[in-house]
Coordinates of C-alpha atoms in Angstrom, one line a residue:
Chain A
X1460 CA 6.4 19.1 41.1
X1461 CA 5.7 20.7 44.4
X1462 CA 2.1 21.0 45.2
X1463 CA 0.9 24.5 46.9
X1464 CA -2.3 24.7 48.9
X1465 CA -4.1 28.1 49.1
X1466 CA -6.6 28.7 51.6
X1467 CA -9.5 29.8 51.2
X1468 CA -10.2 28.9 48.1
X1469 CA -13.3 31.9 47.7
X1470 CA -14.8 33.9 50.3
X1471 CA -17.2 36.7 50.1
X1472 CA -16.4 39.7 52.7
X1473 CA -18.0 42.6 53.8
X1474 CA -16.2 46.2 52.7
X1475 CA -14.2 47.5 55.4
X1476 CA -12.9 44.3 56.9
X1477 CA -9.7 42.1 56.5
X1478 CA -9.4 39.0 54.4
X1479 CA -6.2 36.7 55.4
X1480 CA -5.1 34.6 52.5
X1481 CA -2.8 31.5 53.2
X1482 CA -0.4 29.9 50.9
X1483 CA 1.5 26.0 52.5
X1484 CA 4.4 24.4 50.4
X1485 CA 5.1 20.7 50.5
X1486 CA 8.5 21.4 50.1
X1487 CA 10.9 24.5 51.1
X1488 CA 11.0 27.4 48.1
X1489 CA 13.1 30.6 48.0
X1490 CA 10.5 32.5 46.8
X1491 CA 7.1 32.9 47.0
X1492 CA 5.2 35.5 44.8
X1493 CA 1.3 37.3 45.0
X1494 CA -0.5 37.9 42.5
X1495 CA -3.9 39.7 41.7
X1496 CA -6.0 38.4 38.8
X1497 CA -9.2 41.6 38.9
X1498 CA -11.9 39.9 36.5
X1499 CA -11.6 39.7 33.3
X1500 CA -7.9 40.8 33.3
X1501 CA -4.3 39.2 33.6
X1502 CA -2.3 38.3 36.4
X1503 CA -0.5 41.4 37.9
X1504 CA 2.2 40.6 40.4
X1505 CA 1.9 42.6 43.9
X1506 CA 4.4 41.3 45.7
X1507 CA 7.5 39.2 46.9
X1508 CA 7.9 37.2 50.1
X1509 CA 11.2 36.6 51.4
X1510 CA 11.8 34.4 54.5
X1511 CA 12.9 36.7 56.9
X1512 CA 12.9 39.8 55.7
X1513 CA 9.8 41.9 54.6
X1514 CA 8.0 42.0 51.2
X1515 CA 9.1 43.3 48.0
X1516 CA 6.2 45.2 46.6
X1517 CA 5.8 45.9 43.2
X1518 CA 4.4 50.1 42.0
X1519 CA 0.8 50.4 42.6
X1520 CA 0.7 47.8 45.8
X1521 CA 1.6 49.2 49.1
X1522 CA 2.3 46.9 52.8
X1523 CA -0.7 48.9 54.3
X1524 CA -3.0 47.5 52.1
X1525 CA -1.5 44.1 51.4
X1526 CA 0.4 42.9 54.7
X1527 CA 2.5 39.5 53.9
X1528 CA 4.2 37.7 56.1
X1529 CA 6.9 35.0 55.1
X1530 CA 7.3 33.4 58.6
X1531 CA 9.1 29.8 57.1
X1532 CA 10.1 28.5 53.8
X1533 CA 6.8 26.9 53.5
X1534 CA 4.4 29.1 53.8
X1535 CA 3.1 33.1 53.3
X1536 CA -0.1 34.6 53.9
X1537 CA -1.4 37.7 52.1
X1538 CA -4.2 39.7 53.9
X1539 CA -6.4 42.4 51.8
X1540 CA -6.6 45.1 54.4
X1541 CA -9.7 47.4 54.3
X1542 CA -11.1 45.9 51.7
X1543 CA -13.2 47.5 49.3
X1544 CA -15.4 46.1 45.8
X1545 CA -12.6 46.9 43.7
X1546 CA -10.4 44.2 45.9
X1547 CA -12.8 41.8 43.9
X1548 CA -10.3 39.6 42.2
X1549 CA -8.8 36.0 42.1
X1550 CA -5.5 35.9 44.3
X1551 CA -2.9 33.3 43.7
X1552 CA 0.5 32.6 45.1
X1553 CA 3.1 31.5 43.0
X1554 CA 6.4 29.6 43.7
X1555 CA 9.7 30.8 43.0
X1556 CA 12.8 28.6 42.6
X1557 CA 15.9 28.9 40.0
X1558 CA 15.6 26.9 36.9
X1559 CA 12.6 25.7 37.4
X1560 CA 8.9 26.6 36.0
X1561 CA 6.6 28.6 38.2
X1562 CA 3.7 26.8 40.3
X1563 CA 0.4 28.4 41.1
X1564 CA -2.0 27.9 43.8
X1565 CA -5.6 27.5 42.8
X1566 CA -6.5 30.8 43.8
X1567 CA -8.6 32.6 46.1
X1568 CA -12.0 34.3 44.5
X1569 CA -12.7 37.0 47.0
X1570 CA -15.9 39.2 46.7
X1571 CA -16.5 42.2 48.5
X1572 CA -19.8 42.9 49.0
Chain B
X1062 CA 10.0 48.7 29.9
X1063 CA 9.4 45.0 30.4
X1064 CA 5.8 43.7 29.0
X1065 CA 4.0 40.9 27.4
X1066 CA 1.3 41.9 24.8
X1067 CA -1.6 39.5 23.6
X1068 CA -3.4 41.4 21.0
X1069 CA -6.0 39.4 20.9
X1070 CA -8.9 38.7 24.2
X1071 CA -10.4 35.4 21.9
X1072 CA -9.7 33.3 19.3
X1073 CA -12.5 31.5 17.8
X1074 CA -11.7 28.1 15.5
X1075 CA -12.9 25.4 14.5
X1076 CA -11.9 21.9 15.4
X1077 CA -9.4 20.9 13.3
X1078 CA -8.5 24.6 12.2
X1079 CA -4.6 25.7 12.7
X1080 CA -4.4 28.1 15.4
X1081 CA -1.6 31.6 16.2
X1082 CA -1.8 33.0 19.9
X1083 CA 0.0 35.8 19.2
X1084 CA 2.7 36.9 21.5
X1085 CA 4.8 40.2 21.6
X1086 CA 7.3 41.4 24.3
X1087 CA 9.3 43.9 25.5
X1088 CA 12.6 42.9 27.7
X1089 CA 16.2 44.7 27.9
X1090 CA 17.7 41.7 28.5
X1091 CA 17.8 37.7 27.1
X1092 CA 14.1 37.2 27.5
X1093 CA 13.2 33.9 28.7
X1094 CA 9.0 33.2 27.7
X1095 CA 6.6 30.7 28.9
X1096 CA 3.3 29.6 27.8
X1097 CA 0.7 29.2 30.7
X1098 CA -2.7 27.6 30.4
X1099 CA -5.4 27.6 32.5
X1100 CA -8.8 25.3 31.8
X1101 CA -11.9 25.5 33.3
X1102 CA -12.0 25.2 36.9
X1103 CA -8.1 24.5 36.9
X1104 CA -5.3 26.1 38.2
X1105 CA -2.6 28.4 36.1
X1106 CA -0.5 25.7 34.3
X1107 CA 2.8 25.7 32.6
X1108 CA 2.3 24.6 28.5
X1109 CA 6.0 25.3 27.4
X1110 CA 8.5 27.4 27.6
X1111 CA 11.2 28.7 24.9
X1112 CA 14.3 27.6 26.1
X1113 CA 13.0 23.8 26.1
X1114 CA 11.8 24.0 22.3
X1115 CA 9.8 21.0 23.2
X1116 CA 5.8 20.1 22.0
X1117 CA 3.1 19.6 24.3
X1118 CA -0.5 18.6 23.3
X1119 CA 0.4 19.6 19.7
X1120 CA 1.7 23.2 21.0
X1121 CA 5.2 24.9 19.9
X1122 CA 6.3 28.2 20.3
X1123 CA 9.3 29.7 18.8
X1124 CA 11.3 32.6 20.1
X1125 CA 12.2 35.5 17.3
X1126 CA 14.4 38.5 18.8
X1127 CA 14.2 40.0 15.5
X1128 CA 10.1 40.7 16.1
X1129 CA 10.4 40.3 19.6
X1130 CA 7.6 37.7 19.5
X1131 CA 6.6 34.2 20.7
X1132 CA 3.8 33.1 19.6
X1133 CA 1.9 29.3 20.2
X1134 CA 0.7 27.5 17.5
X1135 CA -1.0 24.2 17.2
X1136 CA -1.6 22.7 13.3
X1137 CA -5.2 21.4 14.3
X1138 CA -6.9 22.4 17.6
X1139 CA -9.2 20.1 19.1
X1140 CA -12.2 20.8 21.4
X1141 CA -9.6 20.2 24.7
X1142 CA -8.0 23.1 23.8
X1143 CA -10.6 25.7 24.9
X1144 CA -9.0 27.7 27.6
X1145 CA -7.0 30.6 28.5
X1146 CA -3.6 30.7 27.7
X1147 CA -1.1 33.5 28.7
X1148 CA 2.4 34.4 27.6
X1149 CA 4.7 35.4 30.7
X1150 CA 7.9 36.7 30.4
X1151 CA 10.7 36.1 33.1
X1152 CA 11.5 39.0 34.8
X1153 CA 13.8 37.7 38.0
X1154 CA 15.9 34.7 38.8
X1155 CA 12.9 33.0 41.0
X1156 CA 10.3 33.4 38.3
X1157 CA 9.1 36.2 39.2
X1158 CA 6.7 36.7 36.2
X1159 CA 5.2 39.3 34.0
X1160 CA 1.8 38.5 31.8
X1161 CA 0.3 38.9 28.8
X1162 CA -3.6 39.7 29.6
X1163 CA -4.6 36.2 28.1
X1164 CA -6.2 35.2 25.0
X1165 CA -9.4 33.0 25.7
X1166 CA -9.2 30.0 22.3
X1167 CA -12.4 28.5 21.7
X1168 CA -12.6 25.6 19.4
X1169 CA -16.0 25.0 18.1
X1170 CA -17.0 21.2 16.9

């Protein structure tokens, strides 16, 4: 099984400012997905990363607000632009590979105070 | 429209008890469903998914296309299995998924 790292793991941030969210690979993988876990609620996808070429976002989650970048097969980062309290949620990336399961991160807990 | 619906936000049982996490979907396509756990202070973790028809911890699941449902069921929890667990449905080749919004099973000693 491959084993994803997620960085940081929680932070608590200030509304208005940027939170960078990194995601490393031991291994290369297609695919890498975001998701947003608000508390209290289920996972909601907001976007996928492809290497070399820009995000796929899902309805309801725009680049502005969620830029990704994909810059190697091993790892993404997701940054929460602007953030604001309802950016409170669990953020986790996700691996994507064909016929096999899906692996999480450990998620990032970001507050916004 | 593609979607996973858990009707129920807990399940409260006794140890012992038989437990039904309910399970319904929604796909245009041949669905392919998962079962995805996550214990306290753990990470999102695959249980089982249909196309193995396998058991894990005492766990099975069954695909029916007639009630579009796939529901887990376990003959007699035990304490371990307080948790979350949430059905996802495949929605792209890279697993790319789609969740239910979890049903949180307490088992009570």
């Amino acid at each position: 099984s491959a084993v994803i790292s997620q960085k940081p793991s929680r932070d608590i941030c200030q509304r208005g400012t940027s939170l960078t969210i990194q995601c490393q690979v031991d291994s290369q993988v297609t695919m890498m997905f975001w998701y947003r876990q608000q508390p209290g609620q289920s996972l909601t996808l907001i976007a996928t990363a492809n290497q070399g070429s820009e995000a796929t976002y899902e309805s309801g989650f725009v680049i502005d607000k969620f830029p990704i970048s994909r810059p190697n097969l091993t790892f993404s980062t997701l940054t929460v632009s602007n953030m604001s309290p309802e950016d409170s949620s669990i953020y986790l990336c996700s691996l994507g590979q064909m016929n096999t399961e899906a692996f999480f991160g450990q998620g990032t807990r970001l507050t916004v105070v | 429209a593609q979607r996973v619906t858990q009707p129920e936000k807990l399940l409260s049982v006794f140890k012992g008890a038989p437990v039904e996490l309910k399970c319904n979907y929604s796909y245009s396509g041949s669905p392919e469903l998962f079962w995805y756990v996550q214990y306290s202070r753990q990470r999102l973790q695959l249980l089982l998914r249909h196309i193995s028809r396998e058991s894990i911890k005492g766990f099975t699941a069954d695909l029916n296309k007639g009630e579009t449902s796939f529901h887990l069921k376990k003959p007699f929890a035990q304490e371990e299995d307080s948790a979350m667990y949430y059905c996802a449905l495949k929605a792209g080749g890279y697993n790319k998924l789609i969740f239910g919004a979890g049903t949180r099973l307490a088992v009570h000693p």
